[in-house]
Amino acid sequence: MPRRYASLATANLQGADLREANFREANLSGANLSGASLWQANLQRTNLTQVNLTRARLTGLI
């Protein structure tokens, strides 16, 4: 069975609490993560093309 990956392309996640979220291999291209808390979030192999990370809290990213 083929793997299925989450696609949150162009999603508006402004100010979201995404601490410890697992976005491994997800598609976040064009998403708005401005002001989001990404403390210890897993972004390995994630598509971050044109993602807005203005004032996002990026401490401890994996």
PDB file of C-alpha atoms in Angstrom:
ATOM      1  CA  MET A   1       0.000   0.000   0.000  1.00  0.00           C
ATOM      2  CA  PRO A   2       1.470   3.416  -0.911  1.00  0.00           C
ATOM      3  CA  ARG A   3       2.230   5.903   1.847  1.00  0.00           C
ATOM      4  CA  ARG A   4      -0.093   8.868   2.170  1.00  0.00           C
ATOM      5  CA  TYR A   5       1.252  12.196   3.343  1.00  0.00           C
ATOM      6  CA  ALA A   6      -0.635  15.110   4.833  1.00  0.00           C
ATOM      7  CA  SER A   7      -1.092  18.151   2.627  1.00  0.00           C
ATOM      8  CA  LEU A   8      -1.653  21.468   4.358  1.00  0.00           C
ATOM      9  CA  ALA A   9      -0.593  23.506   1.339  1.00  0.00           C
ATOM     10  CA  THR A  10      -1.804  27.115   1.637  1.00  0.00           C
ATOM     11  CA  ALA A  11      -3.368  26.413   5.066  1.00  0.00           C
ATOM     12  CA  ASN A  12      -3.786  29.368   7.426  1.00  0.00           C
ATOM     13  CA  LEU A  13      -2.263  28.220  10.723  1.00  0.00           C
ATOM     14  CA  GLN A  14      -1.448  31.719  11.948  1.00  0.00           C
ATOM     15  CA  GLY A  15      -0.809  31.752  15.706  1.00  0.00           C
ATOM     16  CA  ALA A  16      -1.572  28.028  16.053  1.00  0.00           C
ATOM     17  CA  ASP A  17      -0.162  25.976  18.913  1.00  0.00           C
ATOM     18  CA  LEU A  18       1.734  23.291  16.993  1.00  0.00           C
ATOM     19  CA  ARG A  19       4.127  22.299  19.775  1.00  0.00           C
ATOM     20  CA  GLU A  20       5.440  18.760  19.312  1.00  0.00           C
ATOM     21  CA  ALA A  21       3.370  18.327  16.108  1.00  0.00           C
ATOM     22  CA  ASN A  22       4.599  15.687  13.679  1.00  0.00           C
ATOM     23  CA  PHE A  23       4.651  17.139  10.152  1.00  0.00           C
ATOM     24  CA  ARG A  24       7.229  14.644   8.868  1.00  0.00           C
ATOM     25  CA  GLU A  25       7.023  14.456   5.059  1.00  0.00           C
ATOM     26  CA  ALA A  26       3.946  16.737   4.984  1.00  0.00           C
ATOM     27  CA  ASN A  27       3.321  19.378   2.338  1.00  0.00           C
ATOM     28  CA  LEU A  28       3.130  22.850   3.932  1.00  0.00           C
ATOM     29  CA  SER A  29       4.002  24.805   0.777  1.00  0.00           C
ATOM     30  CA  GLY A  30       2.525  28.295   0.864  1.00  0.00           C
ATOM     31  CA  ALA A  31       1.078  27.823   4.367  1.00  0.00           C
ATOM     32  CA  ASN A  32       0.826  30.721   6.807  1.00  0.00           C
ATOM     33  CA  LEU A  33       2.596  29.762  10.044  1.00  0.00           C
ATOM     34  CA  SER A  34       3.223  33.324  11.183  1.00  0.00           C
ATOM     35  CA  GLY A  35       3.206  33.564  14.967  1.00  0.00           C
ATOM     36  CA  ALA A  36       2.737  29.802  15.335  1.00  0.00           C
ATOM     37  CA  SER A  37       4.472  27.925  18.128  1.00  0.00           C
ATOM     38  CA  LEU A  38       6.536  25.105  16.613  1.00  0.00           C
ATOM     39  CA  TRP A  39       8.526  24.132  19.723  1.00  0.00           C
ATOM     40  CA  GLN A  40       9.935  20.633  19.136  1.00  0.00           C
ATOM     41  CA  ALA A  41       7.781  20.110  16.029  1.00  0.00           C
ATOM     42  CA  ASN A  42       9.064  17.497  13.591  1.00  0.00           C
ATOM     43  CA  LEU A  43       9.520  19.060  10.139  1.00  0.00           C
ATOM     44  CA  GLN A  44      11.866  16.424   8.689  1.00  0.00           C
ATOM     45  CA  ARG A  45      11.432  16.055   4.915  1.00  0.00           C
ATOM     46  CA  THR A  46       8.587  18.595   4.992  1.00  0.00           C
ATOM     47  CA  ASN A  47       7.944  20.824   1.971  1.00  0.00           C
ATOM     48  CA  LEU A  48       8.334  24.372   3.331  1.00  0.00           C
ATOM     49  CA  THR A  49       8.395  26.194  -0.019  1.00  0.00           C
ATOM     50  CA  GLN A  50       7.146  29.792   0.416  1.00  0.00           C
ATOM     51  CA  VAL A  51       5.908  29.189   3.990  1.00  0.00           C
ATOM     52  CA  ASN A  52       5.336  32.366   6.023  1.00  0.00           C
ATOM     53  CA  LEU A  53       7.284  31.955   9.291  1.00  0.00           C
ATOM     54  CA  THR A  54       7.135  35.600  10.399  1.00  0.00           C
ATOM     55  CA  ARG A  55       7.453  35.744  14.206  1.00  0.00           C
ATOM     56  CA  ALA A  56       6.958  31.957  14.463  1.00  0.00           C
ATOM     57  CA  ARG A  57       8.514  30.379  17.560  1.00  0.00           C
ATOM     58  CA  LEU A  58      10.991  27.858  16.140  1.00  0.00           C
ATOM     59  CA  THR A  59      12.881  26.770  19.266  1.00  0.00           C
ATOM     60  CA  GLY A  60      13.851  23.108  19.321  1.00  0.00           C
ATOM     61  CA  LEU A  61      12.701  22.198  15.814  1.00  0.00           C
ATOM     62  CA  ILE A  62      13.527  18.678  14.715  1.00  0.00           C
TER      63      ILE A  62
END
